[in-house]
PDB file of C-alpha atoms in Angstrom:
ATOM      1  CA  MET H  11     166.305  75.581 184.662  1.00  0.00           C
ATOM      2  CA  LYS H  12     164.643  74.170 187.804  1.00  0.00           C
ATOM      3  CA  THR H  13     166.346  71.413 189.774  1.00  0.00           C
ATOM      4  CA  PRO H  14     164.603  68.024 189.480  1.00  0.00           C
ATOM      5  CA  ARG H  15     163.056  66.626 192.665  1.00  0.00           C
ATOM      6  CA  LEU H  16     163.189  62.932 193.562  1.00  0.00           C
ATOM      7  CA  ASP H  17     159.529  61.832 193.451  1.00  0.00           C
ATOM      8  CA  LEU H  18     159.400  58.120 192.879  1.00  0.00           C
ATOM      9  CA  ILE H  19     161.491  54.986 193.478  1.00  0.00           C
ATOM     10  CA  GLY H  20     160.487  52.122 191.255  1.00  0.00           C
ATOM     11  CA  LEU H  21     161.029  48.345 191.529  1.00  0.00           C
ATOM     12  CA  VAL H  22     160.536  45.921 188.629  1.00  0.00           C
ATOM     13  CA  VAL H  23     159.086  42.615 189.841  1.00  0.00           C
ATOM     14  CA  ALA H  24     158.424  39.177 188.410  1.00  0.00           C
ATOM     15  CA  ASP H  25     155.365  38.422 190.574  1.00  0.00           C
ATOM     16  CA  MET H  26     153.334  41.418 191.828  1.00  0.00           C
ATOM     17  CA  ALA H  27     151.356  39.393 194.381  1.00  0.00           C
ATOM     18  CA  ALA H  28     154.486  37.883 195.913  1.00  0.00           C
ATOM     19  CA  SER H  29     156.179  41.228 196.109  1.00  0.00           C
ATOM     20  CA  LEU H  30     153.200  43.044 197.663  1.00  0.00           C
ATOM     21  CA  ALA H  31     152.781  40.225 200.218  1.00  0.00           C
ATOM     22  CA  PHE H  32     156.389  40.794 201.312  1.00  0.00           C
ATOM     23  CA  TYR H  33     156.063  44.592 201.636  1.00  0.00           C
ATOM     24  CA  ARG H  34     152.716  44.307 203.444  1.00  0.00           C
ATOM     25  CA  ARG H  35     154.639  42.422 206.176  1.00  0.00           C
ATOM     26  CA  LEU H  36     156.748  45.581 206.488  1.00  0.00           C
ATOM     27  CA  GLY H  37     153.696  47.759 207.053  1.00  0.00           C
ATOM     28  CA  LEU H  38     153.000  49.140 203.544  1.00  0.00           C
ATOM     29  CA  ASP H  39     149.310  49.389 202.623  1.00  0.00           C
ATOM     30  CA  PHE H  40     148.067  48.571 199.153  1.00  0.00           C
ATOM     31  CA  PRO H  41     144.621  48.901 197.686  1.00  0.00           C
ATOM     32  CA  GLU H  42     142.371  45.853 197.431  1.00  0.00           C
ATOM     33  CA  GLY H  43     143.109  43.925 194.210  1.00  0.00           C
ATOM     34  CA  ALA H  44     146.560  45.508 193.656  1.00  0.00           C
ATOM     35  CA  GLU H  45     148.084  42.070 193.294  1.00  0.00           C
ATOM     36  CA  GLY H  46     146.656  41.756 189.782  1.00  0.00           C
ATOM     37  CA  ALA H  47     147.743  45.219 188.593  1.00  0.00           C
ATOM     38  CA  PRO H  48     150.749  45.803 186.341  1.00  0.00           C
ATOM     39  CA  HIS H  49     151.720  48.973 188.278  1.00  0.00           C
ATOM     40  CA  VAL H  50     151.164  49.757 191.937  1.00  0.00           C
ATOM     41  CA  GLU H  51     152.177  52.844 193.939  1.00  0.00           C
ATOM     42  CA  VAL H  52     152.155  53.952 197.564  1.00  0.00           C
ATOM     43  CA  VAL H  53     152.807  57.446 198.864  1.00  0.00           C
ATOM     44  CA  LEU H  54     155.225  57.482 201.764  1.00  0.00           C
ATOM     45  CA  PRO H  55     155.349  60.036 204.565  1.00  0.00           C
ATOM     46  CA  GLY H  56     156.807  63.222 203.085  1.00  0.00           C
ATOM     47  CA  GLY H  57     155.228  62.548 199.656  1.00  0.00           C
ATOM     48  CA  LEU H  58     157.872  60.282 198.071  1.00  0.00           C
ATOM     49  CA  ARG H  59     156.243  57.481 196.067  1.00  0.00           C
ATOM     50  CA  LEU H  60     157.340  53.878 195.942  1.00  0.00           C
ATOM     51  CA  ALA H  61     156.190  51.925 192.829  1.00  0.00           C
ATOM     52  CA  TRP H  62     156.172  48.376 191.610  1.00  0.00           C
ATOM     53  CA  ASP H  63     155.911  47.401 187.904  1.00  0.00           C
ATOM     54  CA  THR H  64     155.743  43.889 186.534  1.00  0.00           C
ATOM     55  CA  GLU H  65     158.427  42.853 184.058  1.00  0.00           C
ATOM     56  CA  GLU H  66     155.682  42.429 181.435  1.00  0.00           C
ATOM     57  CA  SER H  67     154.539  45.995 182.006  1.00  0.00           C
ATOM     58  CA  VAL H  68     158.017  47.371 181.550  1.00  0.00           C
ATOM     59  CA  ARG H  69     158.531  45.299 178.392  1.00  0.00           C
ATOM     60  CA  SER H  70     155.332  46.878 176.947  1.00  0.00           C
ATOM     61  CA  PHE H  71     157.215  50.191 176.515  1.00  0.00           C
ATOM     62  CA  ASP H  72     160.833  48.871 176.637  1.00  0.00           C
ATOM     63  CA  PRO H  73     160.957  45.589 174.694  1.00  0.00           C
ATOM     64  CA  SER H  74     164.698  45.244 175.356  1.00  0.00           C
ATOM     65  CA  TYR H  75     164.248  45.183 179.169  1.00  0.00           C
ATOM     66  CA  ARG H  76     166.162  42.381 180.853  1.00  0.00           C
ATOM     67  CA  ARG H  77     166.453  41.730 184.601  1.00  0.00           C
ATOM     68  CA  ALA H  78     169.742  43.077 185.935  1.00  0.00           C
ATOM     69  CA  GLY H  79     172.192  40.749 187.500  1.00  0.00           C
ATOM     70  CA  GLY H  80     174.447  41.455 190.457  1.00  0.00           C
ATOM     71  CA  SER H  81     173.883  44.091 193.083  1.00  0.00           C
ATOM     72  CA  ARG H  82     170.879  46.331 192.683  1.00  0.00           C
ATOM     73  CA  GLY H  83     169.131  49.016 194.748  1.00  0.00           C
ATOM     74  CA  GLU H  84     168.113  48.426 198.290  1.00  0.00           C
ATOM     75  CA  LEU H  85     165.326  49.724 200.474  1.00  0.00           C
ATOM     76  CA  ALA H  86     165.882  50.328 204.219  1.00  0.00           C
ATOM     77  CA  PHE H  87     163.178  50.169 206.878  1.00  0.00           C
ATOM     78  CA  ARG H  88     163.751  51.852 210.260  1.00  0.00           C
ATOM     79  CA  CYS H  89     162.547  49.805 213.255  1.00  0.00           C
ATOM     80  CA  GLY H  90     161.681  51.305 216.608  1.00  0.00           C
ATOM     81  CA  ALA H  91     164.260  49.368 218.634  1.00  0.00           C
ATOM     82  CA  ALA H  92     167.026  46.767 218.223  1.00  0.00           C
ATOM     83  CA  GLU H  93     164.668  43.972 219.387  1.00  0.00           C
ATOM     84  CA  GLU H  94     162.250  44.911 216.619  1.00  0.00           C
ATOM     85  CA  VAL H  95     165.011  44.363 213.988  1.00  0.00           C
ATOM     86  CA  ASP H  96     165.482  40.853 215.373  1.00  0.00           C
ATOM     87  CA  ALA H  97     161.743  40.172 215.480  1.00  0.00           C
ATOM     88  CA  VAL H  98     161.022  41.414 211.961  1.00  0.00           C
ATOM     89  CA  TYR H  99     163.993  39.482 210.567  1.00  0.00           C
ATOM     90  CA  ALA H 100     162.776  36.306 212.338  1.00  0.00           C
ATOM     91  CA  GLU H 101     159.214  36.804 211.097  1.00  0.00           C
ATOM     92  CA  LEU H 102     160.287  37.322 207.461  1.00  0.00           C
ATOM     93  CA  THR H 103     162.819  34.489 207.375  1.00  0.00           C
ATOM     94  CA  GLY H 104     160.313  32.262 209.240  1.00  0.00           C
ATOM     95  CA  ALA H 105     157.808  32.985 206.504  1.00  0.00           C
ATOM     96  CA  GLY H 106     160.294  31.716 203.924  1.00  0.00           C
ATOM     97  CA  TYR H 107     162.024  34.856 202.741  1.00  0.00           C
ATOM     98  CA  THR H 108     165.780  34.658 202.314  1.00  0.00           C
ATOM     99  CA  GLY H 109     167.919  36.199 204.998  1.00  0.00           C
ATOM    100  CA  HIS H 110     171.153  37.755 203.734  1.00  0.00           C
ATOM    101  CA  LEU H 111     172.674  39.271 206.925  1.00  0.00           C
ATOM    102  CA  GLU H 112     171.398  38.122 210.269  1.00  0.00           C
ATOM    103  CA  PRO H 113     170.851  40.857 212.836  1.00  0.00           C
ATOM    104  CA  TRP H 114     174.096  42.291 214.244  1.00  0.00           C
ATOM    105  CA  ASP H 115     175.272  45.374 216.057  1.00  0.00           C
ATOM    106  CA  ALA H 116     177.019  47.463 213.371  1.00  0.00           C
ATOM    107  CA  VAL H 117     180.044  49.594 214.122  1.00  0.00           C
ATOM    108  CA  TRP H 118     178.090  52.696 213.081  1.00  0.00           C
ATOM    109  CA  GLY H 119     175.685  52.363 216.027  1.00  0.00           C
ATOM    110  CA  GLN H 120     172.734  50.438 214.601  1.00  0.00           C
ATOM    111  CA  ARG H 121     171.232  47.005 214.942  1.00  0.00           C
ATOM    112  CA  TYR H 122     171.200  45.969 211.283  1.00  0.00           C
ATOM    113  CA  ALA H 123     169.967  43.036 209.135  1.00  0.00           C
ATOM    114  CA  VAL H 124     169.203  42.345 205.470  1.00  0.00           C
ATOM    115  CA  VAL H 125     166.508  40.157 203.947  1.00  0.00           C
ATOM    116  CA  HIS H 126     165.897  39.647 200.236  1.00  0.00           C
ATOM    117  CA  ASP H 127     162.438  40.266 198.803  1.00  0.00           C
ATOM    118  CA  PRO H 128     160.940  37.854 196.282  1.00  0.00           C
ATOM    119  CA  ASP H 129     162.812  39.531 193.394  1.00  0.00           C
ATOM    120  CA  GLY H 130     166.172  39.504 195.186  1.00  0.00           C
ATOM    121  CA  TYR H 131     166.205  43.148 196.193  1.00  0.00           C
ATOM    122  CA  GLY H 132     168.010  43.648 199.512  1.00  0.00           C
ATOM    123  CA  VAL H 133     165.775  45.117 202.242  1.00  0.00           C
ATOM    124  CA  SER H 134     167.652  46.471 205.227  1.00  0.00           C
ATOM    125  CA  LEU H 135     166.147  46.525 208.717  1.00  0.00           C
ATOM    126  CA  PHE H 136     167.792  48.840 211.208  1.00  0.00           C
ATOM    127  CA  ALA H 137     167.406  50.639 214.528  1.00  0.00           C
ATOM    128  CA  ASP H 138     169.660  53.018 216.363  1.00  0.00           C
ATOM    129  CA  VAL H 139     171.363  51.469 219.387  1.00  0.00           C
ATOM    130  CA  PRO H 140     171.820  53.844 222.273  1.00  0.00           C
ATOM    131  CA  ALA H 141     175.570  54.507 222.966  1.00  0.00           C
ATOM    132  CA  ALA H 142     175.203  53.304 226.531  1.00  0.00           C
ATOM    133  CA  THR H 143     174.212  49.790 225.351  1.00  0.00           C
ATOM    134  CA  ARG H 144     176.871  49.312 222.660  1.00  0.00           C
ATOM    135  CA  ALA H 145     179.527  46.747 223.324  1.00  0.00           C
TER     136      ALA H 145
END
């Protein structure tokens, strides 16, 4: 038996347009008109795919689907520098998205912050902090 290969990470969303607008701010590119589609995918560097499906689309093949409560998966976006973490966090929260953890210097050597996307998924923003600049 061959070993399975991770190929796709999927998010289930209530409002496709709102979700894609958020992820566009993080640099993901979607085709024109994707906001009205029930399923949207992007291919990331290295070939891994990231996909969004509307709740209605998922219920079309899984009528028992219900939005999960509590903690769910999280995506993490690497920024080029600590200042970029701060700037992206400020841009997203300034646009009305909910900040969860304001930027801080984590003990593991990264500038780190978390913002929630429109569906409540945590989205981490991080950048390595050179050892010489750590407090």
